[in-house]
Coordinates of C-alpha atoms and ligand atoms in Angstrom, one line a residue:
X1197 CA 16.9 -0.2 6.0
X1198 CA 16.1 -2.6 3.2
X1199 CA 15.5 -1.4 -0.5
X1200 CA 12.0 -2.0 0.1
X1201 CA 11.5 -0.1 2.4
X1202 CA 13.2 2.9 1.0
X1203 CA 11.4 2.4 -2.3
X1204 CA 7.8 2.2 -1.5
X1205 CA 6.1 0.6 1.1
X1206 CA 3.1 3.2 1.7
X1207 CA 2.5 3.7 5.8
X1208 CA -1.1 4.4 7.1
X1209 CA 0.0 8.0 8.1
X1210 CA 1.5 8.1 4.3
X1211 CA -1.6 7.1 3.3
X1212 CA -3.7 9.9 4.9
X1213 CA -1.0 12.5 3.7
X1214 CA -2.5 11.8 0.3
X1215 CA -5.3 13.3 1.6
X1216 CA -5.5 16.8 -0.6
X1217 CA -2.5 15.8 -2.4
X1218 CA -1.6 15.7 -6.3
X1219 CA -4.9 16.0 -7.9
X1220 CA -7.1 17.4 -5.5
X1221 CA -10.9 17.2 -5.7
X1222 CA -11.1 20.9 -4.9
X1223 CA -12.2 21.3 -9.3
X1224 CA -15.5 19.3 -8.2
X1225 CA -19.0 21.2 -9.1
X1226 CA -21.8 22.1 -7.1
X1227 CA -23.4 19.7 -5.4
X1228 CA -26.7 19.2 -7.1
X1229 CA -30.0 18.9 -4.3
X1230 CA -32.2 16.3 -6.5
X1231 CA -32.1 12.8 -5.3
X1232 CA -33.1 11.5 -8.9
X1233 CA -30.4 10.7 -10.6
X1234 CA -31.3 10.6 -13.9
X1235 CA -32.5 13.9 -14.0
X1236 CA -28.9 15.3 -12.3
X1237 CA -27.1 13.5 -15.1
X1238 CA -29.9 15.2 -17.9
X1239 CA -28.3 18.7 -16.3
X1240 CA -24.8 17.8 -16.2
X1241 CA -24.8 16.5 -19.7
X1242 CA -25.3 18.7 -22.3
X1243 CA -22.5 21.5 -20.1
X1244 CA -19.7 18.0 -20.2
X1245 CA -20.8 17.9 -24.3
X1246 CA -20.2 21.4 -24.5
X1247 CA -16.8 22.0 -22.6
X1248 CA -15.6 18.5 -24.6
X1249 CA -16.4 20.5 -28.0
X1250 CA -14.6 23.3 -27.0
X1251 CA -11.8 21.6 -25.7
X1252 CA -11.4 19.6 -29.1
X1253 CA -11.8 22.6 -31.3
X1254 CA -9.0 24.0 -29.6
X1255 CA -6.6 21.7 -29.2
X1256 CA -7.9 18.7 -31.2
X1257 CA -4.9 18.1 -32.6
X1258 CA -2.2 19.0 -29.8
X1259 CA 0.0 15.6 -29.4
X1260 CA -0.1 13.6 -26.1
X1261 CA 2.4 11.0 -26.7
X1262 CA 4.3 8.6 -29.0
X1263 CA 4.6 5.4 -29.8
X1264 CA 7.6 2.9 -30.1
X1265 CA 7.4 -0.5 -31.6
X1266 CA 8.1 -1.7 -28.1
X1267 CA 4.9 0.1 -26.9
X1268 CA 3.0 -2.4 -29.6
X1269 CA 4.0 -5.7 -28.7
X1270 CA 4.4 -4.4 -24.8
X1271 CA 0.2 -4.8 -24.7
X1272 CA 0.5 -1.3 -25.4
X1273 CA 1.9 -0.3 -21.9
X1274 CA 2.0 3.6 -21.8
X1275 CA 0.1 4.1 -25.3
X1276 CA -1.9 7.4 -24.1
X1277 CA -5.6 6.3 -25.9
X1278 CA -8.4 6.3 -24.0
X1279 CA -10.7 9.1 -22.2
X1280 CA -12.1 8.0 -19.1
X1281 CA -14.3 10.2 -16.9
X1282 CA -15.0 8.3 -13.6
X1283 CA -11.4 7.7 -12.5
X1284 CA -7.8 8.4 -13.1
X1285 CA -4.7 6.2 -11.7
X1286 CA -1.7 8.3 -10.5
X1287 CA 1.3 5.6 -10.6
X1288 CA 2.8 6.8 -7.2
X1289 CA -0.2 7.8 -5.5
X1290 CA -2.8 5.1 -6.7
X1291 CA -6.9 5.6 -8.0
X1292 CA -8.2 8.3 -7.4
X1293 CA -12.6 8.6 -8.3
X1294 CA -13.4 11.6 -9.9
X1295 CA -10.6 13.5 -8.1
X1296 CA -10.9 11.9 -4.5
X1297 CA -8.4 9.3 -2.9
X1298 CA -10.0 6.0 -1.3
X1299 CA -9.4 7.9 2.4
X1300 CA -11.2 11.0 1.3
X1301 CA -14.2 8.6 -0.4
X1302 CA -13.9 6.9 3.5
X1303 CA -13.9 10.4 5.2
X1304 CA -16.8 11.9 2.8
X1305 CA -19.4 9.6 1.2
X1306 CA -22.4 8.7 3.2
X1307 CA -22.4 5.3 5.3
X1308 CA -24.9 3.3 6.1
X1309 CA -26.8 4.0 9.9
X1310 CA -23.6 2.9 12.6
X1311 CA -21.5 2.5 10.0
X1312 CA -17.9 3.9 9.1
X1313 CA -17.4 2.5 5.4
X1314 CA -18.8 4.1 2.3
X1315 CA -22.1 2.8 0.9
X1316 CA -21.0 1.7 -2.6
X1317 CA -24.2 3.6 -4.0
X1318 CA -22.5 7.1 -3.1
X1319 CA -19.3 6.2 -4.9
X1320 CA -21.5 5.3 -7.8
X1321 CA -23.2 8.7 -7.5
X1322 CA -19.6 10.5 -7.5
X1323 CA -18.4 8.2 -10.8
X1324 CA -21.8 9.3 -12.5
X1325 CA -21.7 13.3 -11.7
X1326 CA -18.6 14.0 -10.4
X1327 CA -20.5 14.8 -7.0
X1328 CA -20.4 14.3 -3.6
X1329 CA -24.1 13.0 -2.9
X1330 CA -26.2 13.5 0.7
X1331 CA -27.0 10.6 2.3
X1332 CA -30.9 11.3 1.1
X1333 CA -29.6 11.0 -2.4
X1334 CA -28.1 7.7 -1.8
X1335 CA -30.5 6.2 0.1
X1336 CA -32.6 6.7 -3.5
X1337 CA -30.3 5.1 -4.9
X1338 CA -30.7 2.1 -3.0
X1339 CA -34.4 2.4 -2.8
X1340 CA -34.2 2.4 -6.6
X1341 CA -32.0 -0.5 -7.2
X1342 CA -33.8 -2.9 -4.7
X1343 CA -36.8 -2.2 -6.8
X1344 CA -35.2 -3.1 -9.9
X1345 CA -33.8 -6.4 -8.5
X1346 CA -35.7 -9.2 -10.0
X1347 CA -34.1 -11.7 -12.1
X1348 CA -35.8 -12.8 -15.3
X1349 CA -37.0 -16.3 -14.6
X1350 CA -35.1 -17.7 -17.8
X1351 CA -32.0 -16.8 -16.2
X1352 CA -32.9 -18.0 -13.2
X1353 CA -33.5 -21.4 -15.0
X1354 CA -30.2 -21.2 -17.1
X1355 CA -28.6 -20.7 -13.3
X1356 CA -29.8 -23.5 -11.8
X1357 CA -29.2 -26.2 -14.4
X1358 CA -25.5 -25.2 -14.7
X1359 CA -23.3 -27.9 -13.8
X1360 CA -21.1 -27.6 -10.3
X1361 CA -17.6 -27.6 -12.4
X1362 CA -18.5 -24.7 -14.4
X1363 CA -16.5 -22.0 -13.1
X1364 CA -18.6 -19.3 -10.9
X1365 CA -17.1 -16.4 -13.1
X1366 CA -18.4 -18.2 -15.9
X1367 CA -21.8 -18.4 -15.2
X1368 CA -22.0 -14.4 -13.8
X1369 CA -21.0 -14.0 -17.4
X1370 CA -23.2 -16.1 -19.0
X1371 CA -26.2 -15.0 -16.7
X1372 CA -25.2 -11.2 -17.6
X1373 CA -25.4 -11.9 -20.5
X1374 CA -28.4 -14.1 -21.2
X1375 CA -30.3 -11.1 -19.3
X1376 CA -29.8 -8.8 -22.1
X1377 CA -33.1 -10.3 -23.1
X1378 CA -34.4 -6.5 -21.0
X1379 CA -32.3 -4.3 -22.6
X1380 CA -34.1 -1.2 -22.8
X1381 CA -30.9 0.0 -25.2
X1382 CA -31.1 -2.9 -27.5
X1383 CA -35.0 -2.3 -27.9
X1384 CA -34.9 0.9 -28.2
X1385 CA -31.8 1.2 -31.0
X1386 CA -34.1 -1.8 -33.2
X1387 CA -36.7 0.8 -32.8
X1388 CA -34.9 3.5 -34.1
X1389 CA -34.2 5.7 -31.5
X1390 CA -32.6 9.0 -31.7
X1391 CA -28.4 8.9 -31.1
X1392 CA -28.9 11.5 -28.7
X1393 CA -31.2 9.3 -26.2
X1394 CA -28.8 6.4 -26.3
X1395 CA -27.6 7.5 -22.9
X1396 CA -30.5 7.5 -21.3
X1397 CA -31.6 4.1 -21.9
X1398 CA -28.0 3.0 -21.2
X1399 CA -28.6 4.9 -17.7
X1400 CA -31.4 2.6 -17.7
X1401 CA -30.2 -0.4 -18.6
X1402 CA -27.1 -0.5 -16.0
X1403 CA -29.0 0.8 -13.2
X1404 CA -31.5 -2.5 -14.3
X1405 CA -28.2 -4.5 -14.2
X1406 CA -26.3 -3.6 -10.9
X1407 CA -29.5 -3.8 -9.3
X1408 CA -30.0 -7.6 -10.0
X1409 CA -26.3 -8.6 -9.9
X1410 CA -26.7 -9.2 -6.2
X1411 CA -29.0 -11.6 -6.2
X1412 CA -27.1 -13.2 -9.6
X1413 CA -23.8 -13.3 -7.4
X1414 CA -25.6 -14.8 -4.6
X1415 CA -27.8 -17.5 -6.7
X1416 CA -24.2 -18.7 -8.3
X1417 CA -23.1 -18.9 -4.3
X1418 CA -26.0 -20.9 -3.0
X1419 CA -26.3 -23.3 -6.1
X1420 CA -22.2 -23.7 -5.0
X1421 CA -21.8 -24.0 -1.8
X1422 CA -25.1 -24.0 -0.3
X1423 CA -27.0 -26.8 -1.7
X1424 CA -29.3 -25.1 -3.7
X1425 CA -30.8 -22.8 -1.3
X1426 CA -32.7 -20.3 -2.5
X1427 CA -31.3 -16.8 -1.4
X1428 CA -33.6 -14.7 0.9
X1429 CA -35.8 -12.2 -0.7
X1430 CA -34.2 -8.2 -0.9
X1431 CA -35.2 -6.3 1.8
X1432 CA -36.6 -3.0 0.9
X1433 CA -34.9 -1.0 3.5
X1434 CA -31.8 -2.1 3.5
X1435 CA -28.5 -1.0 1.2
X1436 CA -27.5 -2.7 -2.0
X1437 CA -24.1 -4.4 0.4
X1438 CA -26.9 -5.5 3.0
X1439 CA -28.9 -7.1 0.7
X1440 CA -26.0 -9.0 -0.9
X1441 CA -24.4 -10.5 2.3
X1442 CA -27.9 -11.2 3.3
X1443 CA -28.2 -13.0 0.0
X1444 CA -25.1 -14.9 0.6
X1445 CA -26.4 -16.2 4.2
X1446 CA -24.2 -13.7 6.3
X1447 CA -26.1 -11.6 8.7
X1448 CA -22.4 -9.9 11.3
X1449 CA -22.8 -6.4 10.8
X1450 CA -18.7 -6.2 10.9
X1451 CA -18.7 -8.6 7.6
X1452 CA -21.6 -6.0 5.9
X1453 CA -19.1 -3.2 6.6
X1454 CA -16.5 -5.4 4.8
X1455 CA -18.4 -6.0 1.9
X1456 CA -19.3 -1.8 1.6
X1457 CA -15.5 -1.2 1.9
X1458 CA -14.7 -4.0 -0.6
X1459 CA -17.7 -3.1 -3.0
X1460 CA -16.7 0.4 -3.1
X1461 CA -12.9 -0.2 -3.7
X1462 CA -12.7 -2.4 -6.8
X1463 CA -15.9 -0.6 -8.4
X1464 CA -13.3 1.3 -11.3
X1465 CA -9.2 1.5 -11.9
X1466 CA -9.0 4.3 -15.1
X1467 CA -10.1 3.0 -18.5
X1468 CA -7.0 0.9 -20.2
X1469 CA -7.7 -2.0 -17.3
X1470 CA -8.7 -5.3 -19.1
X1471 CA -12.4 -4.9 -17.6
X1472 CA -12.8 -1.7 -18.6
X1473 CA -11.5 -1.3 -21.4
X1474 CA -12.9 -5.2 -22.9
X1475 CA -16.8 -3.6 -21.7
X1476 CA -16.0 0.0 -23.2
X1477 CA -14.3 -1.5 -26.6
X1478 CA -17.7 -4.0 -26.8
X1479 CA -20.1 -0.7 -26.0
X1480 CA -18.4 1.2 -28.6
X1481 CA -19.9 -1.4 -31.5
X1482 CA -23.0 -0.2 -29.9
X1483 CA -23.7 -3.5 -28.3
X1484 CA -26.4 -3.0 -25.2
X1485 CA -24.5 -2.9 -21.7
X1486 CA -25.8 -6.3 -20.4
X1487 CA -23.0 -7.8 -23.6
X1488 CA -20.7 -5.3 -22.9
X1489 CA -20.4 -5.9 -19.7
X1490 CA -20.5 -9.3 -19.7
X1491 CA -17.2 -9.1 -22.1
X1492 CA -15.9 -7.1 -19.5
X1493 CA -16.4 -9.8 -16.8
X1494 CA -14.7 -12.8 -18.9
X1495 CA -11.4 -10.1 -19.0
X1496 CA -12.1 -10.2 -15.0
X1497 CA -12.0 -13.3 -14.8
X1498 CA -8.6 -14.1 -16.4
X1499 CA -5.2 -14.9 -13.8
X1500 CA -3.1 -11.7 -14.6
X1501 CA -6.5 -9.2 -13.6
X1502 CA -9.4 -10.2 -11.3
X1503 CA -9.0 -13.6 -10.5
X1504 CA -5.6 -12.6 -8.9
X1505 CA -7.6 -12.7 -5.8
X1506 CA -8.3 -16.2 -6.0
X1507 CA -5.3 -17.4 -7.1
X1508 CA -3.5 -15.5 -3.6
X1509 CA -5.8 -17.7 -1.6
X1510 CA -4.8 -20.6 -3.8
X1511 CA -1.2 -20.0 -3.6
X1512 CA -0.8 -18.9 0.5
X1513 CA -2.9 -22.0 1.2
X1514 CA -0.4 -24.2 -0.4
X1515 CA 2.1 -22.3 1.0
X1516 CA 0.6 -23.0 4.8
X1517 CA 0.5 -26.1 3.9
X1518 CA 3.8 -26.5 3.1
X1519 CA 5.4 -24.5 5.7
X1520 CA 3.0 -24.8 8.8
X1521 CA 1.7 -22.1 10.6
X1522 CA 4.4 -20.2 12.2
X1523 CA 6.8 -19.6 9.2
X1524 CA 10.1 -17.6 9.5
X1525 CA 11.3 -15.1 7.0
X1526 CA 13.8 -17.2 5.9
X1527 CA 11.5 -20.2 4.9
X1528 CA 9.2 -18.2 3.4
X1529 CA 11.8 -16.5 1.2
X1530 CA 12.8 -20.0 -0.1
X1531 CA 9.1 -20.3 -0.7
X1532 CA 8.7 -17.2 -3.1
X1533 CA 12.4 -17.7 -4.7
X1534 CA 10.7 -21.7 -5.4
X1535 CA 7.4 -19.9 -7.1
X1536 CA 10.0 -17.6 -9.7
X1537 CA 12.1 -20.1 -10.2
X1538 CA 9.4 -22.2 -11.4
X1539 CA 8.2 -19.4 -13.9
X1540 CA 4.8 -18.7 -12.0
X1541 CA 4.1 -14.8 -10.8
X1542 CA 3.9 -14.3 -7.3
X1543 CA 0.1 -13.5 -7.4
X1544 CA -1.5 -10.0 -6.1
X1545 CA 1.9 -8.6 -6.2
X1546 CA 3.0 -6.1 -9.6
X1547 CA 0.9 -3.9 -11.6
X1548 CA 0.9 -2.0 -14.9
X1549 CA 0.5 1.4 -14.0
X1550 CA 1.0 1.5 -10.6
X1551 CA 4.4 1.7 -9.1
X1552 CA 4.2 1.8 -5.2
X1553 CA 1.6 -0.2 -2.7
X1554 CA -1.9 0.1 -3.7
X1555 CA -4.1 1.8 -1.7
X1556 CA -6.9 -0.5 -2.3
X1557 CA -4.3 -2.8 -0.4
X1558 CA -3.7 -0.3 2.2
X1559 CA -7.2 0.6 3.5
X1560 CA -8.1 -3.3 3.4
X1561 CA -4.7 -3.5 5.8
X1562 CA -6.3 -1.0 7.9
X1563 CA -9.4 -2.7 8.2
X1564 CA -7.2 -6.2 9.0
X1565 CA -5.4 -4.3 12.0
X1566 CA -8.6 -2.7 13.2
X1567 CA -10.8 -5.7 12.9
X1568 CA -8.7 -9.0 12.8
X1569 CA -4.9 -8.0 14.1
X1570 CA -4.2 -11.4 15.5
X1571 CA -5.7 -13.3 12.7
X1572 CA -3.2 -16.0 11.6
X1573 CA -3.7 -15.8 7.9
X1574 CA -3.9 -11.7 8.8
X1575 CA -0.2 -12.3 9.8
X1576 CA 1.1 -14.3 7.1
X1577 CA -0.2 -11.9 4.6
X1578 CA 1.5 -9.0 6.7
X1579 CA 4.9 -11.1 6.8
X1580 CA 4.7 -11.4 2.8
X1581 CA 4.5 -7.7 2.6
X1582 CA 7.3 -7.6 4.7
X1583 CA 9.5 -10.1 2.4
X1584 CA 8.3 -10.7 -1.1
X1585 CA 9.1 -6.5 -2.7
X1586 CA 13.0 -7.2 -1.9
X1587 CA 12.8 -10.5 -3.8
X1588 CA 10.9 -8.9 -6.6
X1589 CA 13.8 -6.3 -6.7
X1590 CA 16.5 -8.8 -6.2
X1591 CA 14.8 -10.7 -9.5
X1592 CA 15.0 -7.3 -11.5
X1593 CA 11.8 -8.3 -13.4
X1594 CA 8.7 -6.9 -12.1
X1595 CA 8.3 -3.0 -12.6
X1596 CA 6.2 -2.6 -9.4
X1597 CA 7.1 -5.2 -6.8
X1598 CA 4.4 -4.0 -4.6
X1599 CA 0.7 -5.5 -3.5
X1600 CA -1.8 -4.8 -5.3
X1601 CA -5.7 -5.0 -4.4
X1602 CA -5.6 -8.4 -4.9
X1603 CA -3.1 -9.1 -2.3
X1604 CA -5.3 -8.6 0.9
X1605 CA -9.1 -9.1 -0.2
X1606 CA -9.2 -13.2 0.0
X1607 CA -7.7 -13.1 3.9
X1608 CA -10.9 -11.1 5.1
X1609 CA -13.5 -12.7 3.5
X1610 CA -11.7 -16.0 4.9
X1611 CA -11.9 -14.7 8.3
X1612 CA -15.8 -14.0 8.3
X1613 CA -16.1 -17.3 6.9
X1614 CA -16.3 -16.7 3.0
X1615 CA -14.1 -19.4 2.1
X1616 CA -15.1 -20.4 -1.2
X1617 CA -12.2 -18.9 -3.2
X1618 CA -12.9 -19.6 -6.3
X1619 CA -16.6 -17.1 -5.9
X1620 CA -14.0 -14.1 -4.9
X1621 CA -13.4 -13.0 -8.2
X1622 CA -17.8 -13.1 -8.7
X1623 CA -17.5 -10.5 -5.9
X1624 CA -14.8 -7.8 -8.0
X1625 CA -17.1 -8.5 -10.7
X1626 CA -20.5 -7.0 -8.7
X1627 CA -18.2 -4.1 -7.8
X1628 CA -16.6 -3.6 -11.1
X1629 CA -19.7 -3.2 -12.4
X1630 CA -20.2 0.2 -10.9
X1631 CA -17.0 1.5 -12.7
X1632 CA -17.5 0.8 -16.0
X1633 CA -20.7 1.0 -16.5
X1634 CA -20.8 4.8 -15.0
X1635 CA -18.6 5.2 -18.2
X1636 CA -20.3 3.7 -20.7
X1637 CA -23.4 6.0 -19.6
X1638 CA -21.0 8.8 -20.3
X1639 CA -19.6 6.9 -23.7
X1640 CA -22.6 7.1 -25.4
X1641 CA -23.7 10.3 -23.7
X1642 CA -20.4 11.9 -25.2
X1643 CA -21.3 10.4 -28.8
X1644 CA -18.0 8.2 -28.9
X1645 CA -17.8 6.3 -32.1
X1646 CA -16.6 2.9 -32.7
X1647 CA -13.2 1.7 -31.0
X1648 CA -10.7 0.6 -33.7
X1649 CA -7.1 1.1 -33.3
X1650 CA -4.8 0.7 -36.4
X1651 CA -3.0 -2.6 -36.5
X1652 CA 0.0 -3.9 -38.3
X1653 CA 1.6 -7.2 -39.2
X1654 CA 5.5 -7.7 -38.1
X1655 CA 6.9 -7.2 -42.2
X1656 CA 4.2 -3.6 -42.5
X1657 CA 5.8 -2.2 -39.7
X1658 CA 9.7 -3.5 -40.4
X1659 CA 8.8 -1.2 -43.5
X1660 CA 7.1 1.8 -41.4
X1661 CA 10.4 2.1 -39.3
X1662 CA 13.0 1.4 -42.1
X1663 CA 14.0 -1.5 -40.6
X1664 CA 15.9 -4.1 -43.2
Ligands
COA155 C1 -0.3 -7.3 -12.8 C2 0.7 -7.8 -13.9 C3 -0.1 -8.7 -14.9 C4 1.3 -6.6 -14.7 O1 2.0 -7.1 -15.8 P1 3.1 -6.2 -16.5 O2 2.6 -4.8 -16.7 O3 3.5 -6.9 -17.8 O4 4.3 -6.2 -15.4 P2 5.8 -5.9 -15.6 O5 6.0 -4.9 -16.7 O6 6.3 -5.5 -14.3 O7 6.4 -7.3 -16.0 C5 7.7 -7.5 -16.3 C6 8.2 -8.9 -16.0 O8 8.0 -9.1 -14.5 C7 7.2 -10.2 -14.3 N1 6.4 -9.9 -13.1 C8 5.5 -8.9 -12.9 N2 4.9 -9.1 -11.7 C9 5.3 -10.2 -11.2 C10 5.0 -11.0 -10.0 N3 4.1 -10.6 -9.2 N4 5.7 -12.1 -9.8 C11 6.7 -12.5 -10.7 N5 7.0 -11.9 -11.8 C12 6.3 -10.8 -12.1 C13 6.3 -10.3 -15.5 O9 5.7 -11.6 -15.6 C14 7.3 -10.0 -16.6 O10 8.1 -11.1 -16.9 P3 8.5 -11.5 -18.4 O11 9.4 -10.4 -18.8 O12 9.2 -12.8 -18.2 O13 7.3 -11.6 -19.2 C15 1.9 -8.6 -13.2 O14 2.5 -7.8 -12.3 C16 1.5 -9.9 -12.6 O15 1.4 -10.9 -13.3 N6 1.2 -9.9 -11.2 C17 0.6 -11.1 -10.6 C18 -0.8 -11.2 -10.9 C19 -1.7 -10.2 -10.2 O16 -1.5 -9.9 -9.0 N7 -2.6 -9.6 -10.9 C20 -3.6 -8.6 -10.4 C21 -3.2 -7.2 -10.9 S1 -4.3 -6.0 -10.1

């Protein structure tokens, strides 16, 4: 048995053993009945402030950690420094949301009528409360979110006059951020508004934004690739996925369960993630969510984070057309050793924190072998799993030479027909956006104050450590 496989590479029956595992979900509260969601976050809030005070009298100055010079020009790898409530990522075991592993989201959060995957509104629910929710509460949640879809017509505008060669990721930014023109927060602080309502016009504000993001994604799409093309209007009884595939121009109900999966997957990673942490670090200055997030997206869209995805597509389609269709292990080896040697990552393989196969990875796997097992590109992607960890060893470099999320997204969306590769990273974005702005409701709702680590130049620290 190769090294590889020994080391790490996660089985579907693994997977499901996770199920209950390390840090089970069993510490999860009552499940409240409401299907307003503001009002279940008004309950839960004050009891979170209270345990948090508690907590911090007590042991408020118990240590966590240390750090080593080597932690502070390592991009702070390992620096324990942020508290982050929607999601914690185990190294071995990958995300988990509040306590629950992508297979027990799968098994437990609502899905949509005929449907298997969870409705992305449910996961949003749990990040927010902690909380399983019904399927009544999530269809509010959808209901609510169509109604607060439309697009200012300024940004609407701004959209359509940007030129073709400006990157898609850069105009979801720009559009994000041009709509903080409706903050509710921003209005509301000029106005003077008591510190201990800032959450709730932060609730207002994201649920404002991931409702319209949709139709943002999709008028970036259309202007793109579809000549111009309006999108269709929302439809009123349909989920917030629906809606966006709709949006896009794709109707196959297999490709809307794709897009649940997918928009439920890459929605939050733990805090210290460049997306995360760029929105919660802006937030923290007090800046209204529509900027933070924003900030969060340009951190997306950089190579080394979310627009790994694209740059996989880029990469295997240069390598199929290098190598042909049917490639051995032998050729493809050559391939990857060629990539290192020329001082380029293998793209959606490696991670920071995580050391074994990502789940996200996993369950998209599953859905390739249920859905699309003779797909060619399906194949190719399998055959890389099969070869490129034992290189990564064999180079001694990469802490974790196993696929990450971004390994395995680009291959299904090519297979439905979303081939546009450079929109892929638009799509983590609308996802991401139910992550990090979950915390930033609980940021302000937890009074955390301005973000600002101390820094040092290279001669200030010589001095700190001794060093001559
Ligand atoms: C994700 C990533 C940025 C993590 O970076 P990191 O925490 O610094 O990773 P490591 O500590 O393992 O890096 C140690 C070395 O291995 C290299 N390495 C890591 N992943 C690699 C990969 N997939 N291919 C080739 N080399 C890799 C790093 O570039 C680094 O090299 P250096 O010492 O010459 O600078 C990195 O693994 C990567 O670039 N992966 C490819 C891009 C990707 O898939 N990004 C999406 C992440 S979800």
């Amino acid at each position: 048995m190769s090294r590889a496989k020994t080391l790490g590479r996660i089985t579907g029956t693994a997977l499901k053993l996770h199920k209950g595992g390390l840090l089970s979900a069993s510490h999860c509260r009552h499940v409240s009945s409401s299907t307003n969601l503001k009002d279940v976050m008004e309950k839960l809030i004050p009891e979170k402030q209270k345990e948090i005070v508690e907590f911090r009298k007590k042991h408020g100055s118990s240590k966590v950690g240390e750090v080593t010079v080597d932690m502070m020009y390592g991009g702070m790898r390992g620096i324990r420094g942020l508290v982050t409530e929607t999601s914690v990522l185990d190294p071995d075991e990958g995300i988990r949301f509040r306590g629950y592993s992508i297979p027990e989201c799968q098994e437990k959060l609502p899905t949509a009528p005929g449907g298997e995957e969870p409705l992305p509104e449910g996961l949003f629910w749990l990040l927010l409360t902690g909380e399983i929710p019904s399927k009544e509460q999530v269809d509010a949640i959808s209901k609510e979110w169509n109604e607060r879809a439309e697009i200012p017509n300024h940004v609407i505008t701004m959209l359509n006059n940007f030129p073709s060669k400006l990157h898609p990721m850069s105009q979801f930014s720009a559009a994000i951020c041009a709509m903080n023109s409706e903050s509710k927060f921003a209005k509301g602080y000029s106005e003077g508004i008591h510190k201990s309502k800032y959450w709730e016009l932060c609730y207002e504000d994201s649920m404002d934004l991931i409702a319209k993001l949709p139709t943002i994604a999709a008028i970036i799409y259309r202007n793109l690739y579809r000549e111009g093309n309006p999108p269709d209007s929302i439809d009123n009884k349909k989920d917030w996925s629906w809606n966006y595939a709709s949006m896009l121009g794709f109707e196959d109900p297999q490709f809307v369960e794709l897009m649940r999966l997918y928009l439920a997957i890459h929605t939050d990673h733990e805090g210290g993630n460049v997306s995360a942490h760029a929105t919660h670090l802006v937030g923290s200055a007090l800046s209204d969510p529509y900027l933070s997030f924003s900030a969060g997206m340009n951190g997306l869209a950089g190579p080394l984070h979310g627009l790994a995805n694209q740059e996989v597509l880029v990469w295997t389609t240069k390598l199929q057309e290098a190598l042909g269709g049917e490639v051995s292990d032998e050729h493809l080896r050559d391939y990857i050793w060629n990539t290192l040697k020329s001082g380029q990552v293998v793209p959606g393989y490696g991670h920071a924190v995580l050391r074994k196969t990502d789940p996200r990875y996993m369950c998209q796997r599953e859905f390739a072998l249920k859905h699309l097992p003779n797909d060619p590109l399906f194949k190719l992607v399998a055959q890389l799993y099969k070869v490129v960890p034992d290189i990564l060893i064999e180079q001694g470099k990469a802490k974790n030479p196993w696929p990450n999320v971004d390994a395995h997204s680009g291959v299904l969306l090519q297979y439905y027909g979303l081939r546009e590769m450079n929109y892929y990273t638009v799509m983590f974005g609308v996802s991401r956006a139910l992550g990090v702005l979950a915390s930033l409701v609980w940021d302000r709702a937890l009074g955390l104050p301005i973000e600002r680590p101390k820094s040092f130049d290279t001669p200030s620290l010589k001095k700190l450590v001794g060093a001559s």
